[in-house]
Each structure stands twice: as C-alpha cells, then as structure tokens.
C-alpha cells in the first residue's frame, strides 16, 4: 500500500495508527457477525469459480516422493489454477534402524530430518520434461540448502549456473517451524541467520522472490510473539529483496489472538514494502476463518486483507500428493467472495505474478489473452 492510499484509509476510519505507530483496524472483532449460511462445502461443487495462482506448493513430500506433473496438471485444470509456485522439499525424513514401520510424514516418529540438496534436481528435471504448452504455468524455486550454513548461497549459485533462467524464486526457506525444527539435525534455522544474508542479497541481485517460513512465536509464547523480530531484521536489512512470509507466520499450535495479530501484521505491512504474505496451509482453517463447515473469514483478517489487497496471496501447500488439492484451493472462495472483484483477482492470482522476476512477468503479459 502506498502512503497516499494508507492516509486515505486512515482518514476514512478503516485504518488507524496509534501514537506508538501501532496499526489498528477500527471495530475489528474476533469473528464476523453471523450471515446467511451457504451449504457446507459449497465451494467444492461445480466448475472453478476463479482463475487463481497457487503461491505455495511442494512437488515432493518429506520422503521426496511425488505423484508427478501429469496428475498435478489435471488437478490444476479442474480447480482453475493457471500458475503455480513449484518447489521441492528442503528436508527429508530419516528412517531410523530402530523404527519397525517406515514413516510417511515427518511427525510420525522421532526419527530426524536432514537437509536434502537433491530436491532441486528433482524439480528441475520435472520442469524440463513438461509439455511446452504447459511450461509457462510452472514457476520453479530453489530450496535445497541448509539455511544455517554460510555455504548455502553457493548451492543457489550452482543451480543458477546449471539451469540459468529456469529458476524464478528461492524457497520455501524453513526457519522456526514447530515440531520440524525439533526433529531436524543441527542448528536452529531462523529468518535473520547470518547464513541467509548472502541468500537475500543474491535474490535481490537476480530479481528472485523469496518464500520464507518462520513461525511468529513458539507454542508457549502466544501473548507476545517471540520471533517476529527475526523476520523484521531480514526485511529491514534487505529492502530490495521481495520476501513472501509463508502462512502469515502461523503454524500448528499457534492460536494467537486474531485481533492483536492482525494489528501487528498491519503495522509490519506499513513499515516494510518488501513484505508479502501467503495464507496457505492449515492457518486458513484454524486461524483466519471460523473453520468447518462454512470457513467464514474472521472480520479482523478480512479488514486487514482489504487494507492491503496488493500484498496477500493464496496457496495449496500440497506436498507431492493431490487428493485434497481441490479443497486446498477452493476453500479460498470464502475469502475471494468477500473482496471487491479487483481485489479478489489480486489476492487470487495477480499478487503472486507480481513478485516473480520481471523477465517472467513480461512473458506472461505478452501471452495472448
């Protein structure tokens, strides 16, 4: 949001800034007033209502397994997904010798996870095999590096040297991430780790957006988010780097106060014009909306997104499998329906495209309508 638009909203009473510079949304209640209910799960029936971009997607799971691109393209077509952020999985789950059953997900046992550099090669290979008429829809990101290793940037440079302009972004970079952090070998990753400074700098140099997962706090520090400063450090130190904060900084167990948290996010949006937010994963069901069966968007979240319609994007956060892909895209209809048509296009699709490299945006704009 530019300063002129922000001041206009302020004068209209939709947005206010306190003497301490705290962003607030007047009249923001914890949940919207009840409205006429639609049939539960209405967004799952019929053809897709919107043409959207999936701004958060993993081609493989925590075992580096995938259902492949052919099945993915079918799922995209059925659910109106024109563009997709296409990343691997930077970690792989270890099957310990003492575990009798092979884990299928990182939380299934106490075996550790470790950084897995081959995931970028899996992504590159898949993209290079895509049919030419589908290639423009896929936007590959580099993610296969340990974000606590000061050599991490060298891996990114090697990927760019090997595949050139195939890459269109960096991430998802894992910082603080609930149970996964505790199960990962080595030092705790965080958004402002010294190893990431050259990564952010290279992203700016190469005109690449960065997708960053960094929980806003720990599960026992919900009143005063503990790790916000880490993200703010990265944003302030690297103003030329476009950072997309995955899941709005939320995760499992982080049941923060929605009013206070949206105020905090609003203040960050005002302060850092290099910040975007994706609202993918379970945070949509558990934090942003009322959850089952209607998934009504909470009033304070809706007002925040309306105040910054250029800065939010949606995503499936699918990991290699697509059984629930339709739900994890169409659930956002409950948000998009609440936005003005122009803002719904931005949040649903255009904001994701806006953070991609200029060379990519130009190609998309040049395509026949």
XYZ file of C-alpha atoms in Angstrom:
369
model
C 0.000 0.000 0.000
C 1.397 3.425 -0.900
C 1.369 6.274 1.596
C -1.431 8.163 -0.189
C -3.786 5.174 -0.066
C -2.894 4.453 3.546
C -3.636 8.045 4.580
C -6.944 7.875 2.716
C -7.927 4.748 4.643
C -6.841 6.367 7.893
C -8.973 9.433 7.300
C -11.928 7.197 6.458
C -11.640 5.410 9.787
C -10.825 1.987 8.354
C -7.231 2.109 9.498
C -5.601 3.907 12.398
C -2.093 4.329 13.740
C -1.570 4.918 17.416
C 0.956 7.271 18.946
C 3.330 4.317 19.150
C 2.899 3.592 15.439
C 0.714 0.539 16.017
C -1.542 -0.351 13.098
C -5.127 -0.996 14.145
C -8.381 -1.815 12.405
C -11.285 0.027 13.965
C -14.156 -2.180 15.001
C -12.166 -5.357 14.452
C -13.914 -8.161 16.273
C -12.690 -11.709 16.725
C -15.183 -13.082 14.241
C -17.602 -11.686 11.701
C -21.241 -11.332 12.616
C -23.239 -14.358 11.521
C -24.555 -14.128 7.980
C -26.925 -16.218 5.923
C -25.237 -19.604 5.743
C -24.467 -21.299 2.476
C -24.460 -25.045 2.169
C -21.389 -26.529 3.859
C -18.648 -27.197 1.342
C -20.447 -25.255 -1.400
C -17.103 -24.211 -2.896
C -16.298 -27.815 -3.852
C -19.148 -28.251 -6.313
C -19.257 -27.252 -9.967
C -16.584 -25.762 -12.217
C -13.955 -23.426 -10.743
C -15.318 -20.004 -9.883
C -11.970 -18.190 -10.082
C -8.778 -18.409 -12.098
C -6.017 -18.420 -9.482
C -2.336 -18.948 -8.795
C -1.079 -21.498 -6.279
C 1.584 -19.447 -4.490
C 2.805 -22.237 -2.193
C 3.388 -25.770 -3.476
C 5.860 -28.631 -2.980
C 6.390 -31.060 -5.847
C 7.653 -33.754 -3.442
C 6.874 -34.742 0.122
C 9.165 -35.349 3.105
C 10.270 -38.634 1.542
C 10.972 -36.869 -1.794
C 8.093 -38.787 -3.368
C 5.551 -37.336 -5.783
C 2.505 -38.186 -7.868
C 4.119 -36.354 -10.779
C 3.249 -33.451 -13.037
C 0.635 -35.140 -15.244
C -1.667 -35.713 -12.284
C -0.858 -32.247 -10.962
C -1.844 -30.561 -14.232
C -5.177 -32.388 -14.119
C -5.775 -31.140 -10.570
C -4.807 -27.601 -11.560
C -7.157 -27.599 -14.546
C -10.126 -28.922 -12.591
C -9.664 -26.239 -9.939
C -8.870 -23.160 -12.024
C -5.158 -22.931 -11.200
C -3.308 -21.182 -14.025
C 0.071 -20.585 -12.306
C 1.922 -22.496 -9.593
C 4.956 -21.890 -7.404
C 6.914 -25.109 -7.945
C 9.391 -26.047 -5.218
C 10.870 -29.228 -3.802
C 11.187 -30.107 -0.124
C 14.432 -28.980 1.533
C 14.274 -31.711 4.185
C 13.907 -35.467 4.021
C 12.722 -37.733 6.834
C 15.196 -40.371 8.040
C 14.010 -43.951 8.678
C 15.892 -44.980 11.798
C 17.101 -48.556 12.232
C 15.045 -48.941 15.417
C 11.752 -47.902 13.787
C 9.902 -51.028 12.536
C 7.464 -49.056 10.350
C 8.609 -46.689 7.621
C 7.454 -43.123 8.370
C 5.331 -41.409 5.736
C 5.403 -37.944 7.321
C 7.903 -36.088 9.463
C 5.694 -36.212 12.577
C 5.055 -39.956 12.577
C 8.002 -40.907 14.798
C 11.078 -39.420 16.459
C 13.434 -40.049 13.562
C 15.218 -36.887 12.493
C 15.057 -34.933 9.241
C 18.071 -33.644 7.338
C 18.732 -31.119 4.566
C 18.487 -32.690 1.126
C 20.148 -30.901 -1.794
C 18.901 -33.309 -4.492
C 15.358 -31.968 -4.274
C 16.233 -29.085 -6.619
C 17.401 -31.544 -9.255
C 14.070 -33.373 -8.996
C 12.250 -30.093 -9.571
C 14.461 -29.053 -12.495
C 14.093 -32.447 -14.161
C 10.313 -32.325 -13.829
C 10.063 -28.822 -15.269
C 12.319 -29.611 -18.222
C 10.069 -32.563 -19.114
C 6.868 -30.514 -19.114
C 4.933 -30.139 -22.369
C 5.864 -26.825 -23.973
C 2.305 -25.515 -23.804
C 2.241 -26.061 -20.010
C 5.675 -24.731 -19.136
C 4.652 -21.073 -18.647
C 2.369 -22.086 -15.764
C 5.180 -23.517 -13.613
C 7.473 -21.251 -11.599
C 10.392 -23.231 -10.087
C 12.002 -22.158 -6.811
C 15.378 -23.226 -5.375
C 15.050 -24.557 -1.818
C 17.571 -27.373 -1.292
C 20.020 -25.799 1.128
C 20.654 -25.636 4.860
C 19.723 -22.055 5.896
C 22.191 -22.195 8.809
C 25.152 -22.942 6.513
C 27.144 -19.952 5.262
C 27.887 -22.020 2.136
C 24.144 -22.144 1.359
C 24.365 -19.337 -1.179
C 26.900 -21.383 -3.156
C 24.311 -24.080 -3.762
C 21.927 -21.463 -5.181
C 24.671 -20.129 -7.451
C 25.420 -23.660 -8.685
C 21.750 -24.214 -9.504
C 21.626 -20.943 -11.437
C 24.860 -21.804 -13.250
C 23.467 -25.215 -14.182
C 19.920 -24.260 -15.189
C 20.013 -20.485 -15.720
C 16.669 -18.750 -16.091
C 14.737 -21.900 -15.280
C 14.643 -20.644 -11.677
C 12.122 -17.966 -10.760
C 12.387 -17.808 -6.966
C 14.042 -19.085 -3.791
C 12.286 -21.086 -1.090
C 10.395 -22.238 0.796
C 13.189 -21.496 3.269
C 12.479 -23.171 6.603
C 13.156 -21.128 9.716
C 11.339 -21.774 13.002
C 8.774 -24.493 12.184
C 7.247 -26.132 15.276
C 7.911 -29.900 15.509
C 10.021 -29.986 12.356
C 12.588 -27.667 13.941
C 12.904 -30.039 16.888
C 13.316 -33.041 14.574
C 15.945 -31.514 12.285
C 19.632 -32.212 12.735
C 21.892 -29.278 13.524
C 21.493 -25.634 14.401
C 18.069 -23.977 14.579
C 17.251 -22.093 11.408
C 15.766 -18.589 11.600
C 14.892 -15.764 9.227
C 17.755 -13.498 10.282
C 20.514 -16.103 10.434
C 23.821 -14.764 9.137
C 23.884 -17.561 6.542
C 20.820 -16.081 4.868
C 22.210 -12.582 4.350
C 24.041 -13.523 1.116
C 20.971 -15.528 0.031
C 18.732 -12.478 0.372
C 21.350 -10.338 -1.400
C 21.620 -12.795 -4.281
C 17.829 -12.912 -4.552
C 17.747 -9.134 -4.985
C 20.606 -9.225 -7.493
C 18.915 -11.926 -9.590
C 15.412 -10.417 -9.208
C 14.109 -13.535 -7.429
C 11.386 -13.544 -4.745
C 11.989 -15.446 -1.504
C 9.407 -17.656 0.196
C 10.186 -17.770 3.916
C 8.677 -19.935 6.651
C 9.410 -18.513 10.091
C 6.919 -19.019 12.907
C 5.979 -15.796 14.651
C 6.439 -17.421 18.052
C 6.615 -20.684 19.980
C 3.558 -22.543 21.202
C 4.119 -21.352 24.788
C 4.612 -17.672 23.936
C 1.301 -16.793 22.314
C 0.614 -13.467 24.038
C 3.755 -11.729 22.798
C 5.082 -13.252 19.550
C 8.696 -14.191 20.149
C 10.242 -14.463 16.679
C 8.691 -11.508 14.858
C 11.935 -9.565 15.195
C 13.763 -12.205 13.136
C 11.540 -11.565 10.131
C 11.697 -7.820 10.665
C 15.502 -7.980 10.779
C 15.536 -9.714 7.394
C 13.077 -7.238 5.886
C 14.898 -4.180 7.213
C 18.370 -5.357 6.282
C 17.366 -6.411 2.755
C 14.860 -3.816 1.499
C 15.429 -4.749 -2.149
C 14.517 -8.402 -1.562
C 10.885 -9.398 -2.063
C 10.021 -11.669 0.857
C 6.804 -13.694 0.964
C 6.131 -14.710 4.565
C 4.604 -18.175 4.381
C 1.407 -18.846 6.330
C 1.455 -15.302 7.747
C 3.986 -16.564 10.310
C 1.489 -19.019 11.792
C 1.687 -22.776 12.167
C 0.386 -25.650 14.264
C -0.440 -24.817 17.856
C -0.067 -21.051 17.307
C -3.551 -19.968 18.333
C -2.669 -16.297 18.690
C -5.237 -13.600 19.369
C -6.521 -12.711 15.873
C -7.208 -9.062 16.637
C -3.805 -8.350 18.147
C -2.041 -10.371 15.480
C -3.700 -8.698 12.513
C -2.858 -5.343 14.073
C 0.765 -6.450 14.293
C 0.791 -7.656 10.671
C -0.764 -4.403 9.529
C 1.975 -2.437 11.245
C 4.594 -4.584 9.506
C 2.918 -4.061 6.125
C 3.077 -0.311 6.599
C 6.718 -0.421 7.659
C 8.080 -2.858 5.039
C 7.029 -2.519 1.422
C 9.124 -5.607 0.550
C 6.801 -7.873 2.575
C 4.101 -10.098 1.082
C 2.120 -12.766 2.907
C 0.774 -16.113 1.765
C -2.109 -17.543 3.772
C -1.631 -21.170 2.738
C -1.854 -24.343 4.812
C -3.985 -25.069 7.854
C -3.775 -21.467 9.092
C -6.716 -20.640 6.833
C -8.942 -23.142 8.617
C -7.522 -22.714 12.123
C -6.648 -19.013 12.365
C -8.075 -16.916 9.549
C -11.564 -18.413 9.304
C -14.165 -19.952 11.577
C -13.282 -23.400 10.221
C -15.814 -26.092 9.420
C -18.365 -26.100 7.971
C -18.571 -22.582 6.486
C -14.990 -21.261 6.670
C -16.187 -17.701 7.170
C -13.276 -15.262 7.262
C -12.846 -13.527 10.602
C -13.641 -9.844 10.477
C -10.194 -8.591 11.500
C -8.468 -10.728 8.846
C -10.873 -9.563 6.162
C -10.279 -5.917 7.035
C -6.517 -6.442 7.019
C -6.563 -8.045 3.572
C -8.870 -5.333 2.239
C -6.450 -2.712 3.571
C -3.528 -4.367 1.759
C -5.018 -6.157 -1.271
C -1.703 -5.996 -3.161
C 0.216 -7.952 -0.527
C -1.628 -11.235 0.112
C -1.679 -14.465 -1.899
C -3.133 -17.963 -1.585
C -1.637 -21.434 -1.928
C -2.374 -25.119 -1.505
C 0.827 -26.109 0.344
C 0.355 -29.544 -1.206
C 3.314 -31.901 -0.692
C 3.690 -34.322 -3.578
C 0.104 -35.637 -3.483
C -3.108 -34.113 -4.760
C -6.003 -35.940 -3.111
C -7.075 -32.787 -1.252
C -5.822 -30.312 -3.829
C -9.294 -29.124 -4.803
C -10.282 -28.300 -1.240
C -6.978 -26.564 -0.527
C -7.531 -24.236 -3.484
C -11.283 -23.751 -3.458
C -11.523 -23.067 0.283
C -10.262 -19.552 -0.511
C -13.505 -18.836 -2.361
C -14.916 -17.921 1.052
C -12.364 -15.086 1.125
C -12.417 -14.110 -2.548
C -16.204 -13.789 -2.474
C -15.880 -11.215 0.317
C -13.467 -8.988 -1.636
C -14.195 -6.453 -4.358
C -13.733 -8.084 -7.759
C -10.442 -6.314 -8.481
C -9.002 -7.262 -5.089
C -10.138 -10.867 -5.497
C -8.135 -11.050 -8.737
C -5.098 -9.642 -6.958
C -5.214 -11.981 -3.961
C -6.220 -14.975 -6.055
C -3.660 -14.603 -8.831
C -2.066 -11.272 -9.657
C -0.080 -10.721 -6.460
C 1.800 -13.975 -6.968
C 2.699 -12.987 -10.506
C 3.726 -9.514 -9.317
C 6.618 -10.852 -7.207
C 8.093 -13.015 -9.981
C 11.154 -11.795 -11.915
C 10.453 -9.071 -14.478
C 11.558 -11.356 -17.308
C 8.810 -13.787 -16.269
C 6.143 -11.125 -15.811
C 6.911 -9.749 -19.259
C 6.469 -13.183 -20.849
C 3.168 -13.715 -19.060
C 1.918 -10.279 -20.112
C 2.896 -10.976 -23.732
C 0.822 -14.161 -23.928
C -2.410 -13.976 -25.941
C -5.440 -13.271 -23.779
